[in-house]
XYZ file of N, CA, C and O in Angstrom:
524
model
N 12.829 -80.625 140.182
C 12.330 -79.148 139.190
C 13.265 -78.533 139.626
O 13.709 -77.828 139.071
N 14.396 -78.499 140.449
C 15.772 -77.913 140.601
C 16.430 -77.616 139.516
O 16.812 -76.301 138.703
N 16.641 -78.566 138.567
C 16.794 -79.037 136.970
C 16.150 -78.083 135.862
O 16.757 -77.038 135.205
N 14.947 -77.847 136.582
C 14.236 -77.231 135.755
C 13.798 -75.651 136.134
O 14.338 -74.927 134.964
N 14.000 -75.465 137.006
C 14.378 -73.469 137.638
C 16.094 -73.221 136.898
O 15.893 -72.269 136.804
N 16.514 -74.173 137.279
C 18.414 -73.577 136.436
C 18.612 -73.888 135.264
O 18.645 -72.451 135.134
N 17.647 -74.196 134.345
C 17.325 -74.634 133.003
C 16.541 -72.851 132.290
O 16.849 -71.998 131.652
N 15.841 -72.669 133.539
C 15.134 -70.984 132.694
C 15.575 -70.698 133.106
O 15.924 -69.108 132.886
N 16.373 -70.610 134.478
C 17.519 -69.233 135.475
C 18.855 -69.199 133.590
O 18.746 -67.583 133.831
N 19.010 -70.376 133.492
C 19.913 -69.453 132.041
C 19.186 -69.267 130.867
O 19.939 -68.592 130.501
N 18.452 -69.820 130.327
C 17.833 -69.125 129.976
C 17.317 -67.589 129.941
O 17.910 -67.450 128.664
N 17.107 -67.492 130.931
C 16.710 -66.118 131.530
C 17.838 -65.405 131.020
O 17.592 -63.983 130.813
N 19.131 -65.360 131.075
C 20.515 -64.926 130.944
C 20.652 -64.460 130.081
O 21.440 -63.760 129.592
N 20.647 -65.970 128.763
C 20.883 -65.874 127.567
C 19.889 -64.899 127.060
O 20.477 -64.340 126.025
N 18.833 -64.700 127.400
C 18.022 -63.812 126.756
C 18.496 -62.250 127.070
O 18.208 -61.386 126.603
N 18.842 -62.160 128.658
C 18.972 -60.949 128.979
C 20.845 -60.178 127.937
O 20.923 -59.353 127.633
N 21.680 -61.414 128.066
C 22.663 -60.728 127.795
C 22.080 -60.478 126.015
O 22.364 -59.630 125.283
N 21.791 -61.886 124.932
C 21.094 -61.525 124.009
C 20.906 -59.643 123.978
O 20.485 -58.641 122.690
N 19.494 -59.433 124.607
C 18.693 -58.388 124.539
C 19.676 -57.395 124.958
O 20.295 -56.148 124.330
N 21.255 -57.461 125.208
C 22.204 -56.325 125.915
C 22.767 -55.493 124.238
O 23.032 -54.760 124.249
N 23.086 -57.095 123.951
C 23.967 -56.950 122.481
C 22.780 -55.856 121.343
O 23.535 -55.654 120.546
N 21.265 -56.871 121.833
C 21.016 -56.043 120.846
C 20.630 -54.277 120.946
O 20.648 -53.848 120.208
N 20.382 -54.333 122.175
C 20.503 -52.897 122.301
C 21.678 -52.097 121.898
O 21.626 -50.731 121.843
N 23.019 -52.539 122.283
C 24.248 -51.800 122.122
C 23.956 -51.282 120.914
O 24.747 -50.611 120.511
N 24.213 -52.444 119.783
C 23.937 -52.430 118.216
C 22.832 -51.937 117.966
O 23.726 -50.775 117.041
N 21.600 -51.284 118.578
C 20.336 -50.244 117.372
C 20.798 -48.526 118.870
O 21.316 -48.089 117.560
N 22.131 -48.717 119.623
C 22.180 -47.571 119.896
C 23.696 -47.148 119.219
O 23.775 -45.560 118.676
N 24.227 -47.651 118.752
C 25.593 -47.785 118.176
C 24.471 -47.481 116.395
O 25.505 -45.860 116.044
N 24.017 -47.967 116.078
C 23.611 -46.962 114.983
C 22.639 -45.914 114.714
O 22.990 -44.972 114.046
N 22.195 -45.969 116.002
C 21.201 -44.431 115.950
C 22.824 -43.284 116.129
O 22.677 -42.539 115.295
N 23.629 -43.530 116.929
C 24.474 -42.846 116.934
C 24.892 -42.182 115.368
O 25.805 -41.712 115.365
N 25.503 -43.277 115.177
C 26.511 -43.281 113.564
C 25.155 -42.004 112.754
O 25.493 -42.091 111.538
N 24.234 -42.778 112.893
C 23.035 -42.210 111.984
C 22.920 -40.807 112.197
O 23.071 -40.008 110.796
N 22.965 -39.729 113.035
C 23.413 -39.119 113.897
C 24.627 -38.254 113.490
O 24.012 -36.996 113.423
N 25.582 -38.456 113.533
C 26.483 -38.623 113.166
C 26.925 -38.265 111.910
O 28.383 -37.399 111.682
N 26.345 -38.592 111.327
C 25.993 -38.872 109.948
C 27.443 -39.287 108.932
O 28.184 -38.974 107.938
N 27.665 -40.785 110.005
C 28.854 -41.756 108.940
C 27.831 -42.253 108.651
O 26.894 -42.641 108.066
N 28.596 -42.840 107.584
C 28.355 -43.196 106.388
C 28.907 -44.854 105.965
O 28.850 -45.306 105.179
N 29.526 -45.419 107.007
C 30.077 -46.432 106.767
C 29.116 -47.737 107.067
O 29.747 -48.705 106.411
N 28.240 -47.538 107.488
C 26.975 -48.561 107.192
C 26.403 -48.260 106.105
O 25.425 -49.268 105.769
N 26.294 -47.499 105.684
C 25.413 -47.016 103.919
C 25.252 -48.601 103.235
O 26.655 -48.802 102.331
N 24.369 -48.455 102.299
C 24.642 -49.866 101.257
C 24.982 -49.209 100.355
O 25.045 -50.033 99.544
N 24.066 -47.807 100.252
C 24.536 -47.476 98.570
C 23.569 -46.026 98.892
O 23.383 -45.370 99.990
N 23.883 -45.388 97.819
C 23.396 -43.515 98.539
C 22.905 -43.930 97.038
O 23.110 -44.047 95.708
N 21.496 -42.436 96.914
C 21.179 -41.862 95.399
C 21.638 -41.525 95.170
O 23.136 -40.778 95.460
N 22.328 -41.551 93.690
C 23.030 -40.831 92.510
C 21.816 -39.619 91.604
O 20.782 -40.978 91.012
N 22.864 -39.328 91.213
C 21.691 -38.010 89.669
C 22.124 -38.822 88.132
O 23.457 -39.591 88.458
N 21.613 -38.996 88.083
C 22.299 -38.980 86.235
C 23.371 -38.312 85.753
O 24.158 -38.522 85.486
N 24.149 -36.827 86.145
C 24.848 -36.115 86.332
C 25.885 -36.484 86.805
O 27.271 -36.663 86.131
N 25.674 -37.441 88.182
C 26.778 -37.568 88.659
C 27.558 -38.947 87.858
O 28.305 -39.385 87.854
N 26.107 -40.159 87.543
C 26.363 -40.470 86.917
C 27.471 -40.940 85.464
O 28.211 -41.518 85.141
N 27.051 -39.324 85.009
C 27.797 -39.750 83.514
C 29.251 -39.106 84.133
O 30.269 -39.662 82.834
N 29.375 -38.398 85.299
C 30.842 -37.822 85.386
C 31.310 -38.984 85.138
O 32.959 -39.288 84.825
N 30.945 -39.523 86.121
C 31.932 -41.385 86.569
C 32.347 -41.997 85.656
O 33.234 -42.499 85.165
N 30.740 -42.118 85.056
C 30.951 -43.156 84.001
C 32.002 -42.035 82.625
O 33.068 -43.381 82.067
N 31.913 -41.304 82.486
C 32.816 -40.540 81.485
C 34.258 -40.723 81.795
O 35.134 -40.960 81.004
N 34.648 -40.884 82.879
C 35.849 -41.018 83.281
C 36.366 -42.330 83.801
O 37.982 -42.922 83.444
N 35.604 -43.183 83.279
C 36.061 -44.628 83.458
C 35.636 -45.523 81.884
O 36.833 -46.625 81.849
N 35.033 -45.147 81.590
C 34.544 -46.065 80.259
C 34.633 -44.660 79.018
O 34.087 -43.259 79.492
N 35.053 -44.868 78.147
C 35.461 -44.017 76.893
C 34.214 -43.718 75.999
O 34.108 -45.235 75.599
N 32.810 -43.222 76.034
C 31.642 -44.012 75.018
C 31.824 -42.960 73.412
O 33.177 -42.070 73.656
N 31.868 -44.193 72.497
C 32.483 -43.543 71.357
C 31.287 -43.230 70.479
O 30.984 -43.960 69.616
N 30.618 -41.905 71.226
C 29.893 -41.356 70.037
C 29.398 -40.431 69.135
O 30.305 -39.194 69.124
N 29.207 -40.466 67.482
C 29.391 -39.095 66.791
C 29.109 -38.217 67.649
O 28.498 -38.011 67.992
N 30.583 -36.933 67.402
C 29.933 -35.764 67.740
C 30.083 -35.302 69.514
O 30.795 -34.381 69.953
N 30.995 -37.166 70.045
C 31.203 -36.937 71.705
C 32.991 -36.443 71.941
O 33.134 -36.419 72.822
N 33.997 -36.193 70.940
C 35.151 -36.146 70.864
C 34.942 -35.654 69.567
O 34.853 -35.480 68.698
N 36.276 -34.036 69.641
C 36.952 -33.444 68.609
C 37.816 -35.062 67.553
O 37.801 -35.725 68.128
N 38.262 -34.323 66.379
C 38.707 -35.401 65.161
C 40.427 -34.859 65.806
O 40.575 -33.680 67.062
N 40.932 -35.891 66.592
C 42.429 -36.162 66.888
C 43.233 -35.752 65.513
O 43.688 -37.161 64.914
N 44.162 -35.334 65.866
C 45.126 -35.007 64.648
C 46.282 -36.409 64.685
O 47.314 -36.405 66.086
N 46.151 -37.318 64.159
C 47.604 -38.424 64.759
C 48.429 -38.422 63.844
O 49.690 -38.852 64.957
N 49.203 -36.981 63.942
C 50.273 -36.436 63.622
C 51.163 -35.598 65.257
O 51.979 -35.655 64.815
N 50.496 -35.561 65.929
C 50.142 -34.749 66.687
C 49.891 -35.467 68.236
O 50.359 -35.236 69.115
N 49.353 -36.299 68.496
C 48.576 -36.714 68.995
C 49.409 -37.676 69.972
O 50.002 -38.214 69.616
N 49.072 -37.610 71.065
C 50.400 -38.181 72.180
C 49.549 -39.357 73.113
O 48.248 -39.510 72.325
N 49.713 -40.121 74.027
C 49.760 -41.815 74.072
C 48.184 -41.986 74.280
O 47.556 -42.405 73.669
N 48.231 -40.859 75.411
C 46.939 -40.322 76.584
C 45.753 -40.567 75.000
O 45.148 -40.928 75.175
N 45.776 -39.484 74.175
C 44.894 -38.977 73.083
C 44.174 -40.256 72.343
O 43.590 -40.054 72.366
N 45.568 -40.685 71.540
C 45.989 -42.062 70.852
C 44.224 -42.568 71.647
O 43.984 -43.917 70.420
N 44.910 -43.347 73.294
C 44.105 -44.447 73.183
C 42.588 -44.058 73.517
O 41.797 -45.234 73.312
N 42.117 -42.659 73.382
C 40.769 -42.793 72.946
C 39.522 -42.977 71.952
O 39.252 -43.064 72.054
N 41.178 -43.038 71.176
C 40.302 -43.613 69.765
C 39.720 -45.077 70.050
O 40.109 -45.672 70.823
N 38.091 -45.551 69.123
C 37.787 -46.772 69.535
C 38.958 -48.099 68.546
O 39.441 -47.276 67.538
N 39.281 -48.766 69.728
C 40.258 -49.891 69.198
C 41.539 -49.366 69.456
O 42.359 -50.923 68.911
N 42.063 -48.727 69.979
C 43.473 -48.153 70.292
C 43.310 -48.457 72.248
O 42.901 -47.016 72.366
N 44.446 -48.801 72.128
C 44.564 -49.384 73.694
C 46.366 -49.215 73.306
O 46.773 -47.642 73.076
N 46.822 -49.521 74.751
C 47.891 -48.849 74.946
C 48.987 -49.046 73.950
O 49.718 -48.643 73.525
N 49.174 -50.714 73.637
C 49.671 -50.865 73.060
C 49.919 -50.375 71.367
O 50.644 -50.214 70.872
N 48.401 -50.108 71.186
C 48.469 -50.056 69.589
C 48.561 -48.188 69.126
O 49.162 -48.000 68.620
N 48.839 -47.698 70.799
C 48.803 -45.889 70.349
C 50.348 -46.371 70.139
O 50.992 -45.064 69.222
N 51.271 -47.161 71.028
C 52.773 -46.825 70.875
C 52.788 -47.508 69.634
O 54.236 -46.475 69.021
N 52.461 -48.111 68.652
C 52.603 -48.566 67.404
C 52.484 -47.419 66.529
O 53.355 -47.606 66.171
N 51.350 -46.281 66.777
C 51.208 -45.926 66.352
C 52.655 -44.601 66.469
O 52.564 -44.090 65.028
N 52.645 -44.300 67.202
C 53.403 -43.062 67.514
C 55.182 -43.652 67.167
O 55.982 -43.306 66.373
N 55.278 -45.005 67.152
C 56.224 -45.908 66.368
C 56.678 -45.008 64.872
O 57.823 -45.142 65.011
N 55.836 -45.646 64.715
C 55.174 -45.542 63.425
C 55.487 -43.943 62.738
O 56.394 -43.772 61.738
N 55.068 -43.150 63.295
C 54.784 -42.161 63.078
C 57.241 -41.779 63.336
O 57.296 -40.957 62.025
N 57.265 -41.748 64.469
C 59.108 -41.524 64.454
C 60.008 -41.993 62.716
O 60.843 -41.236 62.630
N 59.012 -43.548 63.318
C 60.172 -44.261 61.926
C 60.034 -43.566 60.322
O 60.898 -43.343 59.713
N 58.779 -42.884 60.192
C 58.517 -43.022 58.753
C 57.800 -41.840 58.526
O 57.629 -41.046 57.541
N 57.927 -40.529 59.238
C 57.693 -38.766 59.835
C 55.807 -39.204 59.809
O 55.225 -40.095 60.147
N 55.085 -37.599 59.186
C 53.935 -37.808 58.946
C 53.291 -38.223 58.798
O 53.727 -38.768 57.542
N 52.268 -38.695 59.123
C 51.316 -39.336 57.831
C 50.925 -38.263 57.137
O 50.318 -37.279 57.583
N 50.795 -38.721 55.808
C 49.934 -37.959 54.543
C 48.624 -38.201 54.907
O 47.935 -36.709 54.106
N 47.318 -38.774 55.871
C 46.379 -38.961 55.118
C 46.075 -39.455 56.095
O 46.400 -40.647 56.708
N 44.779 -39.539 56.250
C 44.183 -40.924 57.600
C 44.431 -41.904 57.198
O 44.586 -42.861 58.008
N 43.986 -42.199 55.952
C 43.972 -44.262 55.369
C 45.244 -44.286 55.490
O 45.483 -45.601 55.887
N 46.383 -43.620 55.450
C 47.721 -44.234 55.952
C 48.275 -45.008 57.413
O 49.064 -45.664 57.230
N 47.366 -44.231 58.171
C 47.251 -45.261 59.538
C 47.509 -46.924 59.146
O 47.661 -47.753 59.966
N 46.239 -47.289 58.153
C 46.668 -48.364 58.442
C 47.545 -49.819 57.573
O 47.619 -50.798 57.704
N 48.381 -48.784 57.547
C 50.253 -49.265 57.227
C 51.002 -49.674 58.817
O 51.774 -50.152 58.996
N 50.374 -49.560 59.753
C 50.877 -49.147 61.358
C 50.086 -51.378 62.374
O 49.487 -51.527 61.614
N 51.506 -51.793 61.877
C 51.105 -52.994 62.675
C 49.569 -52.803 63.622
O 50.253 -52.292 64.348
N 48.953 -53.555 63.200
C 47.243 -53.690 64.303
C 46.247 -53.221 63.902
O 45.333 -53.212 64.482
N 46.076 -51.863 62.614
C 45.584 -51.681 61.926
C 45.188 -51.907 61.145
O 46.076 -51.800 60.309
N 43.702 -52.822 61.239
C 43.572 -53.072 59.755
C 42.467 -52.558 58.915
O 41.910 -51.473 59.734
N 41.728 -52.975 58.285
C 40.578 -52.189 57.436
C 39.409 -51.536 58.459
O 38.447 -50.255 58.374
N 39.442 -52.608 58.935
C 37.908 -52.248 60.359
C 38.801 -51.296 61.088
O 37.095 -51.035 61.451
N 39.722 -51.632 61.996
C 39.797 -50.669 62.851
C 39.865 -49.501 62.203
O 39.450 -48.824 62.787
N 40.262 -49.188 61.082
C 40.757 -47.388 60.167
C 39.126 -46.935 59.845
O 38.589 -45.781 60.640
N 37.773 -48.375 59.878
C 36.839 -47.346 59.610
C 36.000 -47.609 61.087
O 35.611 -46.103 61.244
N 36.251 -47.580 61.919
C 35.623 -47.324 63.012
C 36.783 -46.291 64.011
O 35.783 -45.628 64.628
N 37.623 -45.938 63.463
C 38.228 -44.441 64.099
C 38.174 -43.539 62.613
O 39.075 -42.147 63.146
N 38.142 -43.431 61.745
C 38.132 -43.427 60.771
C 37.299 -41.811 60.505
O 38.307 -40.585 60.300
N 36.088 -41.448 61.059
C 35.131 -39.467 61.806
C 36.096 -39.467 62.582
O 35.246 -38.714 62.612
N 37.060 -39.857 63.675
C 37.276 -39.594 64.700
C 39.059 -38.752 64.226
O 39.473 -37.922 65.136
N 39.287 -39.454 63.379
C 40.934 -38.420 62.963
C 40.773 -37.686 61.720
O 40.185 -37.980 60.862
N 42.303 -36.928 62.018
C 42.649 -36.259 61.149
C 44.022 -36.449 61.043
O 44.887 -36.797 62.100
N 44.356 -36.012 59.961
C 45.909 -35.943 59.583
C 46.329 -34.153 58.735
O 45.980 -34.324 57.653
N 47.020 -33.821 59.831
C 47.254 -32.525 59.425
C 48.947 -32.059 60.133
O 49.546 -32.449 61.240
């Protein structure tokens, strides 16, 4: 009988410790929510406008009318990278070509830049000008 009483006493003590831990956790959550902490926040509600703003910075959308015409004779590295199919390497190639050969006389001349073929020219044609 002593063994049973000892086991019950240990179980009771374990439950008391577990209850204390749960109570401390619940109080901590309550205090954090009252304080306005977001450390335990799983996510937050966002508006469509907030998403558009975030995505505009992270992803470039190439839809007709969303960017103005880019002058390939004066555009800098970052501006050239905003063109469809143009990354850092290709933007550098465009600038290097422009420095070696002078200004582009027409938008089709960009096809002479290494790495730009007919497919890339067609993808960016409506976004570029050569003035």
